Short mmCIF file of N, CA and C in Angstrom, two decimals:
data_model
loop_
_atom_site.label_atom_id
_atom_site.label_comp_id
_atom_site.label_asym_id
_atom_site.label_seq_id
_atom_site.Cartn_x
_atom_site.Cartn_y
_atom_site.Cartn_z
N MET A 295 15.16 19.02 -15.46
CA MET A 295 14.54 20.24 -14.97
C MET A 295 13.30 19.91 -14.14
N PHE A 296 12.39 19.15 -14.75
CA PHE A 296 11.16 18.79 -14.05
C PHE A 296 11.44 17.93 -12.83
N LEU A 297 12.38 16.99 -12.97
CA LEU A 297 12.70 16.08 -11.87
C LEU A 297 13.29 16.83 -10.68
N SER A 298 14.12 17.82 -10.93
CA SER A 298 14.73 18.55 -9.82
C SER A 298 13.69 19.38 -9.08
N SER A 299 12.70 19.94 -9.80
CA SER A 299 11.67 20.72 -9.11
C SER A 299 10.76 19.81 -8.30
N VAL A 300 10.48 18.61 -8.81
CA VAL A 300 9.67 17.66 -8.06
C VAL A 300 10.42 17.22 -6.81
N THR A 301 11.71 16.94 -6.96
CA THR A 301 12.53 16.54 -5.82
C THR A 301 12.57 17.63 -4.76
N THR A 302 12.71 18.87 -5.18
CA THR A 302 12.73 19.99 -4.25
C THR A 302 11.40 20.13 -3.53
N ALA A 303 10.31 19.99 -4.26
CA ALA A 303 8.98 20.11 -3.64
C ALA A 303 8.75 19.00 -2.63
N LEU A 304 9.13 17.76 -2.97
CA LEU A 304 8.94 16.65 -2.04
C LEU A 304 9.83 16.77 -0.81
N THR A 305 11.04 17.25 -1.01
CA THR A 305 11.93 17.45 0.13
C THR A 305 11.38 18.51 1.07
N THR A 306 10.87 19.60 0.51
CA THR A 306 10.28 20.66 1.33
C THR A 306 9.07 20.14 2.10
N LEU A 307 8.24 19.35 1.43
CA LEU A 307 7.07 18.78 2.09
C LEU A 307 7.47 17.84 3.21
N ALA A 308 8.47 17.01 2.98
CA ALA A 308 8.92 16.06 3.99
C ALA A 308 9.50 16.78 5.20
N GLU A 309 10.22 17.86 4.98
CA GLU A 309 10.82 18.59 6.10
C GLU A 309 9.78 19.35 6.89
N SER A 310 8.71 19.79 6.25
CA SER A 310 7.70 20.56 6.97
C SER A 310 6.81 19.67 7.82
N GLU A 311 6.79 18.36 7.56
CA GLU A 311 5.94 17.45 8.32
C GLU A 311 6.47 17.24 9.74
N GLY A 312 7.74 17.32 9.92
CA GLY A 312 8.29 17.16 11.25
C GLY A 312 8.55 15.71 11.59
N GLY A 313 8.51 15.41 12.91
CA GLY A 313 8.85 14.07 13.38
C GLY A 313 7.69 13.10 13.29
N GLU A 314 7.75 12.09 14.15
CA GLU A 314 6.72 11.06 14.14
C GLU A 314 5.44 11.59 14.77
N HIS A 315 4.33 11.08 14.28
CA HIS A 315 3.03 11.45 14.83
C HIS A 315 2.57 10.34 15.76
N GLU A 316 1.76 10.70 16.75
CA GLU A 316 1.26 9.68 17.66
C GLU A 316 0.27 8.75 16.96
N SER A 317 -0.43 9.26 15.96
CA SER A 317 -1.43 8.46 15.28
C SER A 317 -0.88 7.86 13.99
N SER A 318 0.42 7.56 13.97
CA SER A 318 1.00 6.97 12.77
C SER A 318 0.50 5.54 12.60
N LEU A 319 0.51 5.07 11.36
CA LEU A 319 -0.01 3.75 11.07
C LEU A 319 0.98 2.67 11.50
N ASN A 320 0.44 1.59 12.00
CA ASN A 320 1.26 0.47 12.43
C ASN A 320 1.64 -0.37 11.21
N ALA A 321 2.92 -0.58 11.00
CA ALA A 321 3.39 -1.31 9.82
C ALA A 321 2.89 -2.75 9.83
N TYR A 322 2.83 -3.39 10.99
CA TYR A 322 2.35 -4.76 11.06
C TYR A 322 0.87 -4.85 10.71
N ALA A 323 0.08 -3.85 11.12
CA ALA A 323 -1.34 -3.85 10.79
C ALA A 323 -1.54 -3.65 9.30
N ILE A 324 -0.75 -2.79 8.68
CA ILE A 324 -0.84 -2.58 7.23
C ILE A 324 -0.45 -3.86 6.50
N GLY A 325 0.61 -4.49 6.93
CA GLY A 325 1.05 -5.73 6.30
C GLY A 325 0.03 -6.85 6.44
N ALA A 326 -0.55 -6.97 7.62
CA ALA A 326 -1.56 -8.01 7.84
C ALA A 326 -2.81 -7.73 7.01
N GLY A 327 -3.20 -6.47 6.93
CA GLY A 327 -4.36 -6.12 6.11
C GLY A 327 -4.12 -6.38 4.63
N ALA A 328 -2.93 -6.07 4.15
CA ALA A 328 -2.59 -6.32 2.75
C ALA A 328 -2.56 -7.82 2.47
N LEU A 329 -2.00 -8.60 3.39
CA LEU A 329 -1.97 -10.05 3.22
C LEU A 329 -3.38 -10.62 3.19
N ALA A 330 -4.24 -10.15 4.09
CA ALA A 330 -5.62 -10.63 4.12
C ALA A 330 -6.35 -10.28 2.83
N ALA A 331 -6.13 -9.07 2.32
CA ALA A 331 -6.78 -8.66 1.07
C ALA A 331 -6.30 -9.51 -0.10
N LEU A 332 -5.00 -9.78 -0.16
CA LEU A 332 -4.47 -10.60 -1.25
C LEU A 332 -4.96 -12.04 -1.16
N LEU A 333 -5.05 -12.59 0.04
CA LEU A 333 -5.57 -13.94 0.19
C LEU A 333 -7.04 -14.01 -0.20
N LEU A 334 -7.80 -12.98 0.13
CA LEU A 334 -9.21 -12.92 -0.27
C LEU A 334 -9.33 -12.87 -1.79
N LEU A 335 -8.52 -12.06 -2.43
CA LEU A 335 -8.54 -11.99 -3.89
C LEU A 335 -8.13 -13.32 -4.52
N LEU A 336 -7.16 -13.99 -3.92
CA LEU A 336 -6.74 -15.30 -4.42
C LEU A 336 -7.87 -16.31 -4.29
N TRP A 337 -8.56 -16.29 -3.16
CA TRP A 337 -9.67 -17.21 -2.95
C TRP A 337 -10.79 -16.94 -3.95
N ILE A 338 -11.13 -15.66 -4.17
CA ILE A 338 -12.17 -15.31 -5.14
C ILE A 338 -11.77 -15.76 -6.54
N THR A 339 -10.52 -15.55 -6.90
CA THR A 339 -10.04 -15.93 -8.23
C THR A 339 -10.12 -17.43 -8.43
N THR A 340 -9.74 -18.20 -7.43
CA THR A 340 -9.79 -19.65 -7.57
C THR A 340 -11.23 -20.16 -7.59
N ARG A 341 -12.16 -19.49 -6.94
CA ARG A 341 -13.56 -19.90 -6.97
C ARG A 341 -14.17 -19.61 -8.34
N LEU A 342 -13.75 -18.53 -8.98
CA LEU A 342 -14.33 -18.15 -10.26
C LEU A 342 -13.68 -18.86 -11.44
N ASN A 343 -12.54 -19.50 -11.21
CA ASN A 343 -11.83 -20.17 -12.29
C ASN A 343 -12.43 -21.57 -12.49
N ARG A 344 -13.36 -21.70 -13.43
CA ARG A 344 -14.07 -22.96 -13.62
C ARG A 344 -13.68 -23.64 -14.93
N ASP A 345 -12.61 -23.23 -15.58
CA ASP A 345 -12.25 -23.80 -16.88
C ASP A 345 -11.19 -24.89 -16.73
N ARG A 346 -11.36 -25.74 -15.77
CA ARG A 346 -10.38 -26.81 -15.55
C ARG A 346 -10.63 -27.97 -16.47
#
């Protein structure tokens, strides 16, 4: 019951948004930013790990 109402609401929202927007996010920029953030976190973690 709950799942079908959520599905209906999300479908209605998706249909009301329409097509592509000119200011849509670039997938490559998002991927590069996520990779940079993960590499930064990895570097911080390895710097703080002093129990060798």
